[in-house]
PDB file of C-alpha atoms in Angstrom:
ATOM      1  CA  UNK A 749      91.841 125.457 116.748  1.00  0.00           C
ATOM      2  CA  UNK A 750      88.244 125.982 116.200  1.00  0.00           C
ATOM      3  CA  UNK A 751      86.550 129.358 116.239  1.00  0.00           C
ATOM      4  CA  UNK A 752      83.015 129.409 117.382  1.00  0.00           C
ATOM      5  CA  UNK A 753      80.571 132.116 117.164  1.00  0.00           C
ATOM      6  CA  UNK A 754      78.933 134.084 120.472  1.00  0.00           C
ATOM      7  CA  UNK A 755      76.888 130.962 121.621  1.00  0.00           C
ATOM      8  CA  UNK A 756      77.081 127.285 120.504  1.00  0.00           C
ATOM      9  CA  UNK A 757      74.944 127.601 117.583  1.00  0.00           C
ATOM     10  CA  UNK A 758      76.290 130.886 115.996  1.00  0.00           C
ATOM     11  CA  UNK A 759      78.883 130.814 113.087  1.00  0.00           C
ATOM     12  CA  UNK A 760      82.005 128.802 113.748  1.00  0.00           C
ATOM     13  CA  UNK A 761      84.914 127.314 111.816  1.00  0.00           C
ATOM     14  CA  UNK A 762      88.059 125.347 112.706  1.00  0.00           C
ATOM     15  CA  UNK A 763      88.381 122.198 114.023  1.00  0.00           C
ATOM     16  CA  UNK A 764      88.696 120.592 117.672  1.00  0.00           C
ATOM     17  CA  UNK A 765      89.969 116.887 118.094  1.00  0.00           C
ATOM     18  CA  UNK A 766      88.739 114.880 115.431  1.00  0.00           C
ATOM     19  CA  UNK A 767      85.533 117.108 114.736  1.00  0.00           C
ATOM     20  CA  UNK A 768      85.388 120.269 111.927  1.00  0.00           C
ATOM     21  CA  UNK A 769      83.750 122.837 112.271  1.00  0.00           C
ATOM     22  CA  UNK A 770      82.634 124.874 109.084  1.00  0.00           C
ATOM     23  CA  UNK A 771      79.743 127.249 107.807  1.00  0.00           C
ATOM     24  CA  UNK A 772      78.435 127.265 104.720  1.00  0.00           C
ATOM     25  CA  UNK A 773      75.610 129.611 103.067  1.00  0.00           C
ATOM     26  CA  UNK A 774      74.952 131.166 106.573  1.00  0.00           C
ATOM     27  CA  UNK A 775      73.953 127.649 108.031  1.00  0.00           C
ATOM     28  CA  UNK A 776      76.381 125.437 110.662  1.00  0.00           C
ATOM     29  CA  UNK A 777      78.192 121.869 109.680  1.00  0.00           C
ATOM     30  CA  UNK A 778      80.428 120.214 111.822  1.00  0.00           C
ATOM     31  CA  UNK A 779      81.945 116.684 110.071  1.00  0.00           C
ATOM     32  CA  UNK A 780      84.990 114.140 111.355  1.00  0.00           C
ATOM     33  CA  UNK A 781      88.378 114.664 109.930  1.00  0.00           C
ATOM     34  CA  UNK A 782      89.140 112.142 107.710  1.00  0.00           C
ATOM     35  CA  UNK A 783      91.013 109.273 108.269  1.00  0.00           C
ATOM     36  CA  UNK A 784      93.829 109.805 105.820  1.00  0.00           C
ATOM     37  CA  UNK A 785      94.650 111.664 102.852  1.00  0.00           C
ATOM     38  CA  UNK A 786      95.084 110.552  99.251  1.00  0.00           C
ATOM     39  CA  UNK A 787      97.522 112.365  97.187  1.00  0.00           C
ATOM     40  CA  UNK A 788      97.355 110.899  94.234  1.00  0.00           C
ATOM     41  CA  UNK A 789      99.683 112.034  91.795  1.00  0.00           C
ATOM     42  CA  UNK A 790      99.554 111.670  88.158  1.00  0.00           C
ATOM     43  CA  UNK A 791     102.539 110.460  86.089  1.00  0.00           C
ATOM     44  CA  UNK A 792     103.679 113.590  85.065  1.00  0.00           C
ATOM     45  CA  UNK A 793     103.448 115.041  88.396  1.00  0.00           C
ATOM     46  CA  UNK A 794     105.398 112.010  89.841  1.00  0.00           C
ATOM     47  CA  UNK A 795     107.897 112.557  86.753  1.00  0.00           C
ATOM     48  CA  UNK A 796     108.552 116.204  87.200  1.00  0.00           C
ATOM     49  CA  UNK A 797     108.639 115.560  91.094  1.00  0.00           C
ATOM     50  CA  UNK A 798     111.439 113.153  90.320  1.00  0.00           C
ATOM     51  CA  UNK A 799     113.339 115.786  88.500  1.00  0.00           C
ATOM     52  CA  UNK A 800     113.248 118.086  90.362  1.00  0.00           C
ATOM     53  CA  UNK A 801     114.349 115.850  93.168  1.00  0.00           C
ATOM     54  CA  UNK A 802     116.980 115.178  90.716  1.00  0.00           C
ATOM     55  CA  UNK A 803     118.468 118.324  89.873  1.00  0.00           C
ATOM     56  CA  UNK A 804     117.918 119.737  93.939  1.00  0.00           C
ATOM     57  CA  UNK A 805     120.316 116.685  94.625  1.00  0.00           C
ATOM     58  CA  UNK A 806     123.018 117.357  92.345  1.00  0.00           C
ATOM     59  CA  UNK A 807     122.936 121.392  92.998  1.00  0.00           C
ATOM     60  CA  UNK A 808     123.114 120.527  96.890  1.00  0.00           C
ATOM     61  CA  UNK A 809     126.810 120.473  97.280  1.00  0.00           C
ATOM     62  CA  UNK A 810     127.648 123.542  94.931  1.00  0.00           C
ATOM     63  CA  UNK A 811     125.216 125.911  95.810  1.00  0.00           C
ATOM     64  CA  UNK A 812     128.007 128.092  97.375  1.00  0.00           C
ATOM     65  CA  UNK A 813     129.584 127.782  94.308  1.00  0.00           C
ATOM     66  CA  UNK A 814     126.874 128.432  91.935  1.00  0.00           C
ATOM     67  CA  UNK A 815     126.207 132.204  93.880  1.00  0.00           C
ATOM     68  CA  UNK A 816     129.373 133.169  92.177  1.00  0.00           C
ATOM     69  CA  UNK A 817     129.673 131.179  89.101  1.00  0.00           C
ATOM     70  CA  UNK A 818     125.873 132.064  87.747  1.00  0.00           C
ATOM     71  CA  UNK A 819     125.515 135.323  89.286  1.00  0.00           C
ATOM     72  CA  UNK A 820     126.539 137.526  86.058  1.00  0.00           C
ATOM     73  CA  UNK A 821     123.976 134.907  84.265  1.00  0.00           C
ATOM     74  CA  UNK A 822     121.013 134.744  86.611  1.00  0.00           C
ATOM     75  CA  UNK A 823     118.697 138.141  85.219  1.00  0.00           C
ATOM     76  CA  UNK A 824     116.090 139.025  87.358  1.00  0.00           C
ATOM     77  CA  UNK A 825     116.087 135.931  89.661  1.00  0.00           C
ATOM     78  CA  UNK A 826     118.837 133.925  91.733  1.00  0.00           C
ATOM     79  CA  UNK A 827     122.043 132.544  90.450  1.00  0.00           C
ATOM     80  CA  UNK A 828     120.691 129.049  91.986  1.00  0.00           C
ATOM     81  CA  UNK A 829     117.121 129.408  90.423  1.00  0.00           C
ATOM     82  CA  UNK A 830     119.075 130.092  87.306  1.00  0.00           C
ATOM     83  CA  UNK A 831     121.367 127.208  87.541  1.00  0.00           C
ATOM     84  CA  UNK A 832     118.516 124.692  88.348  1.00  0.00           C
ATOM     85  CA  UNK A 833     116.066 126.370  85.096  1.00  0.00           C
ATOM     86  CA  UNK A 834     119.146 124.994  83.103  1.00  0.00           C
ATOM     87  CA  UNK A 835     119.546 121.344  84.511  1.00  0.00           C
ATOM     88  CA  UNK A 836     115.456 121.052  84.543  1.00  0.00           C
ATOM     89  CA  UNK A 837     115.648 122.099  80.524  1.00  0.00           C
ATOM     90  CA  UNK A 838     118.497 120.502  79.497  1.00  0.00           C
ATOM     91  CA  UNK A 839     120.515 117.812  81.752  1.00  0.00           C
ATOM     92  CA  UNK A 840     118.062 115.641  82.510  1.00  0.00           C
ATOM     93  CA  UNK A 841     117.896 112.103  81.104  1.00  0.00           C
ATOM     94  CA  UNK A 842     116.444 108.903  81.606  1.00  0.00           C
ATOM     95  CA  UNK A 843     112.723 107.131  81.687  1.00  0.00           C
ATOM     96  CA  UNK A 844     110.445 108.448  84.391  1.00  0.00           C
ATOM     97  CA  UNK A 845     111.091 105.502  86.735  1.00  0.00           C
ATOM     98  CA  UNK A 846     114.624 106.391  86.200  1.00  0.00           C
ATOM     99  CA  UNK A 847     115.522 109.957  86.168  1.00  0.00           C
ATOM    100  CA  UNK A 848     118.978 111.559  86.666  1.00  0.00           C
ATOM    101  CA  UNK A 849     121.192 114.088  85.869  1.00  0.00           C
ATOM    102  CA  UNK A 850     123.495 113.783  82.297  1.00  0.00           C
ATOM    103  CA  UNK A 851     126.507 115.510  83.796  1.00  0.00           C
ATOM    104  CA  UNK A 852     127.664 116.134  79.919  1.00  0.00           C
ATOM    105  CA  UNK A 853     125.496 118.653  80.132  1.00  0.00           C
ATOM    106  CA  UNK A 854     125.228 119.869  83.464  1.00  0.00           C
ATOM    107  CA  UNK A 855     126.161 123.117  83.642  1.00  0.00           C
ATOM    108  CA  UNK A 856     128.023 124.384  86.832  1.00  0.00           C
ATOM    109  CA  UNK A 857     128.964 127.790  85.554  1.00  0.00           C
ATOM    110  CA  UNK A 858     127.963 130.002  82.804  1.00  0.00           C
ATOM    111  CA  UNK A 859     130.169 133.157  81.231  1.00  0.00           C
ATOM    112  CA  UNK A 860     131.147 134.594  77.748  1.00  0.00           C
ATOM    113  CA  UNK A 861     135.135 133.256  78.198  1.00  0.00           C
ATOM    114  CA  UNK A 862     136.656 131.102  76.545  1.00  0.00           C
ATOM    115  CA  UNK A 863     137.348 127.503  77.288  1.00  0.00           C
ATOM    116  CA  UNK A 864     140.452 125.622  76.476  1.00  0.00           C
ATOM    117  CA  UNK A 865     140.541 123.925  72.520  1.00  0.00           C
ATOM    118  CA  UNK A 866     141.916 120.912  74.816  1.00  0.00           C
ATOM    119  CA  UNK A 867     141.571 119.787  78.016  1.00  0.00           C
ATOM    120  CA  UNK A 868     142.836 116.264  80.324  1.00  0.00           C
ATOM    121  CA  UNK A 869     142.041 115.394  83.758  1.00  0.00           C
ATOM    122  CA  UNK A 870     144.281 112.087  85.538  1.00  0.00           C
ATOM    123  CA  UNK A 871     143.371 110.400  88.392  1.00  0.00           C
ATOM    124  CA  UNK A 872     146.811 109.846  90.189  1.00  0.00           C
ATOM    125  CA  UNK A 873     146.359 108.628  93.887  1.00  0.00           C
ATOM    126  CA  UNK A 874     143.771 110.525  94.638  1.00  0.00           C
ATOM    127  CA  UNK A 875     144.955 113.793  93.125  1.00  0.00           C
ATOM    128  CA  UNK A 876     143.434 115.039  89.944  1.00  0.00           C
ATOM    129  CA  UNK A 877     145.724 116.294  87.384  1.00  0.00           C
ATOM    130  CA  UNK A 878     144.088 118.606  85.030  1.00  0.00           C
ATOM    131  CA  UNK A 879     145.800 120.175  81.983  1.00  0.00           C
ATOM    132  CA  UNK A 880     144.462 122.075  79.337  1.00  0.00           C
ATOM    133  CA  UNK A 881     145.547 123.887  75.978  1.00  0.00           C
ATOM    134  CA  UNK A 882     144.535 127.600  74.345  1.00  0.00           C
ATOM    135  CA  UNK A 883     144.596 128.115  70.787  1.00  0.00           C
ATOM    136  CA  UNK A 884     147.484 131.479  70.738  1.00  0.00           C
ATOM    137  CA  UNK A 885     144.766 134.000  70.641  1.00  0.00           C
ATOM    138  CA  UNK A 886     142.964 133.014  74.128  1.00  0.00           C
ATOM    139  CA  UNK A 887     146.396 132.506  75.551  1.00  0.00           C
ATOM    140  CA  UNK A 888     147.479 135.939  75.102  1.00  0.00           C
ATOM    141  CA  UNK A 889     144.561 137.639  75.659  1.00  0.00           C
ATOM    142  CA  UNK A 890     142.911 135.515  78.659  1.00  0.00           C
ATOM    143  CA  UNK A 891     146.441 134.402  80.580  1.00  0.00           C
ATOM    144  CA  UNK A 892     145.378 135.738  83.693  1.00  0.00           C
ATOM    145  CA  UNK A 893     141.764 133.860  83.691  1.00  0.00           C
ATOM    146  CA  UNK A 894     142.096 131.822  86.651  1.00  0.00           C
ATOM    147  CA  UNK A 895     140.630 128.279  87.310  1.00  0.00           C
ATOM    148  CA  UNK A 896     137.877 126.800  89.075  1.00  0.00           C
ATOM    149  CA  UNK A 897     137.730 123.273  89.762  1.00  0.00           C
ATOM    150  CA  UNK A 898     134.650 121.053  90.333  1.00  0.00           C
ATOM    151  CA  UNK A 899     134.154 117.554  91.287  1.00  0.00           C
ATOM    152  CA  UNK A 900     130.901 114.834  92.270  1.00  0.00           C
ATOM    153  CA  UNK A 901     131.627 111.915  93.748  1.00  0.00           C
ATOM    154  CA  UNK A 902     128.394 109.867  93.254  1.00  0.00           C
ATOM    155  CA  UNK A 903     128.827 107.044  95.522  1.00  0.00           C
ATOM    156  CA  UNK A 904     127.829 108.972  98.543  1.00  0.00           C
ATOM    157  CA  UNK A 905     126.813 111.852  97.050  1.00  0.00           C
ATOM    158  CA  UNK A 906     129.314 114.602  97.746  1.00  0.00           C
ATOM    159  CA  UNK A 907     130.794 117.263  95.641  1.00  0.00           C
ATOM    160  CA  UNK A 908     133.569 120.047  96.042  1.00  0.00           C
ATOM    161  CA  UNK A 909     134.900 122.762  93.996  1.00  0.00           C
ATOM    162  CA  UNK A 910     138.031 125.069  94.541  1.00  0.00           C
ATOM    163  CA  UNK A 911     138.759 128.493  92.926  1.00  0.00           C
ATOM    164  CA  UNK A 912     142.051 127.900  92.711  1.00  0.00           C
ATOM    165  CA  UNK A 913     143.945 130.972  91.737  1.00  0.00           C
ATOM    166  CA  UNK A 914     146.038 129.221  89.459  1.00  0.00           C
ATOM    167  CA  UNK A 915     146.694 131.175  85.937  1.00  0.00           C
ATOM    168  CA  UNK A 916     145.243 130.265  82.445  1.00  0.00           C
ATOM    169  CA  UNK A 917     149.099 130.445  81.299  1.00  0.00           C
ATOM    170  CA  UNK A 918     150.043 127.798  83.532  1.00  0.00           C
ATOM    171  CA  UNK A 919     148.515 124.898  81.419  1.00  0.00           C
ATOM    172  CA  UNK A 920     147.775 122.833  84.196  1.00  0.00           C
ATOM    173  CA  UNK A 921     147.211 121.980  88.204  1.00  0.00           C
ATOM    174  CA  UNK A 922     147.409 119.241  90.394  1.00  0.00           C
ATOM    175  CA  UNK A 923     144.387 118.953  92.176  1.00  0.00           C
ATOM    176  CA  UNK A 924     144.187 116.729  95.879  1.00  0.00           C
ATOM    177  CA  UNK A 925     140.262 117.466  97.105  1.00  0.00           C
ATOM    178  CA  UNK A 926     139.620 116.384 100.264  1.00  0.00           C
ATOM    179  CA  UNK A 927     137.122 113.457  98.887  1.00  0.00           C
ATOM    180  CA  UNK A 928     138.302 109.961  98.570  1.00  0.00           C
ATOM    181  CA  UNK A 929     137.864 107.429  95.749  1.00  0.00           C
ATOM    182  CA  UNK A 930     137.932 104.156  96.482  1.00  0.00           C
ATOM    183  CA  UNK A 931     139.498 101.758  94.340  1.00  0.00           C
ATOM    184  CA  UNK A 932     138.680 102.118  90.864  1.00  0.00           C
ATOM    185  CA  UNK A 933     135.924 104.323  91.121  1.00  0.00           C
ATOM    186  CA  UNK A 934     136.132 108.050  89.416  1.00  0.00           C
ATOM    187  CA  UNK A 935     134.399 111.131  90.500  1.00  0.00           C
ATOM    188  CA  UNK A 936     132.957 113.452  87.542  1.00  0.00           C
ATOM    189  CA  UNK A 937     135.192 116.965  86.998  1.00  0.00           C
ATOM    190  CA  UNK A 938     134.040 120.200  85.360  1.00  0.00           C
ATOM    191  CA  UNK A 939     136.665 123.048  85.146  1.00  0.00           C
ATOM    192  CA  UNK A 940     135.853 126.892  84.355  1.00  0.00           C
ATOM    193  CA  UNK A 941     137.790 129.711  84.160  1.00  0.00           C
ATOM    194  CA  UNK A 942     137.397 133.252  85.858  1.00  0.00           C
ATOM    195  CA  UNK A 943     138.393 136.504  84.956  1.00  0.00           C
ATOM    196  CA  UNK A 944     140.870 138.626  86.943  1.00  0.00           C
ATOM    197  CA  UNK A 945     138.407 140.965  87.867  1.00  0.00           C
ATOM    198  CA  UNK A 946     136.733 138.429  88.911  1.00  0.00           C
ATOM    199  CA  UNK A 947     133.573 139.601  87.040  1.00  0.00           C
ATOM    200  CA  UNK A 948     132.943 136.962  84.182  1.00  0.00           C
ATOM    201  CA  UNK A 949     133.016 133.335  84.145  1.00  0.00           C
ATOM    202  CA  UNK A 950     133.232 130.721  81.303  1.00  0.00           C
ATOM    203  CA  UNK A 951     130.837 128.351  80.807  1.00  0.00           C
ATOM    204  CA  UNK A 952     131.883 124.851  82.548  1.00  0.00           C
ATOM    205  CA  UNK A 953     133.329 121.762  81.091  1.00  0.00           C
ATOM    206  CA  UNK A 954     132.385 118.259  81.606  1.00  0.00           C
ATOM    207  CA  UNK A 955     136.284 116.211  81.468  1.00  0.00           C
ATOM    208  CA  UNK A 956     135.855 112.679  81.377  1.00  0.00           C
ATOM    209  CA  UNK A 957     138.681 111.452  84.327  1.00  0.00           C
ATOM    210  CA  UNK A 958     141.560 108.862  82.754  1.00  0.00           C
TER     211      UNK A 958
END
């Protein structure tokens, strides 16, 4: 929308069809839109567009997840914002015309507990079997930390997570998310624990599925 001063030759600015309208040093210009834009980028700007890109992908599917799981973490700014500072800084990998996420380091939750000394995940028909082993001093003191469950499916891109109430003491869970895997193919599985209280978190775990 153009805005034109009191007669056709006062002050105006805006734009009307094709035609701009602009003043400049108390004097009136009118000039045709261009044609099209460039937006040249440079290759940094293309390579930090591509991780970001990278990490908003990956986040998409546990953003409800990361509200709880970084909140206690996330000073002064969002649990998400916090979540995604840490991919940018330290899960990214690969040459700028190939960047993605190393989900060995992603992290999907971040805490001051303890994680088990050992821990196994099993594919078995679709169910995940996930067992895990505390050195005697974490099992006494943290056997009612609870786990939380997370798993990406990168084939088409889609990720779930469960809290799952199940005790630290119990040493293990079987696990049947609603995602399929198709023949041989293996989704990627963090675990965490949670307090009782439900007021701390562990930092996740990347377990490699067997």
């Amino acid at each position: 929308m153009a805005k034109i001063g009191d007669n056709m030759l006062g002050p105006g600015q805006g734009s009307i069809g094709n035609v701009v309208y602009y003043s400049m040093h108390g004097k009136n210009f009118v000039r045709a839109k261009p044609s099209k834009y460039n937006d040249r980028k440079s290759e940094a700007q293309l390579a930090q567009r591509a991780r970001m890109q990278a990490v908003t992908g990956f986040l998409t599917p546990f953003r409800d997840l990361i509200r709880i799981t970084w909140a206690a973490a996330a000073t002064g700014r969002s649990p998400y914002h916090a979540a995604k500072s840490e991919l940018m800084r330290n899960a990214i990998q690969g040459a700028p015309s190939d960047i993605g996420i190393n989900y060995e380091a992603a992290m999907l939750s971040r805490g001051p507990l303890p994680l088990p000394e050992v821990v196994s995940v099993t594919l078995q028909e679709g169910k995940l079997l996930i067992e895990w082993t505390d050195n005697k001093e974490v099992a006494d003191k943290h056997r009612h930390d609870t786990l939380v469950v997370m798993a990406l499916e990168t084939a088409k891109g889609t990720g779930e997570f469960k809290f799952t109430g199940v005790q630290r003491s119990a040493g293990s869970y079987l696990w049947e998310p609603a995602m399929k895997f198709p023949g041989d193919d293996k989704p990627h599985v963090w675990i965490a624990f949670r307090n009782s209280r439900e007021t701390e978190m562990s930092d996740s775990m990347y377990v490699k599925v067997v």
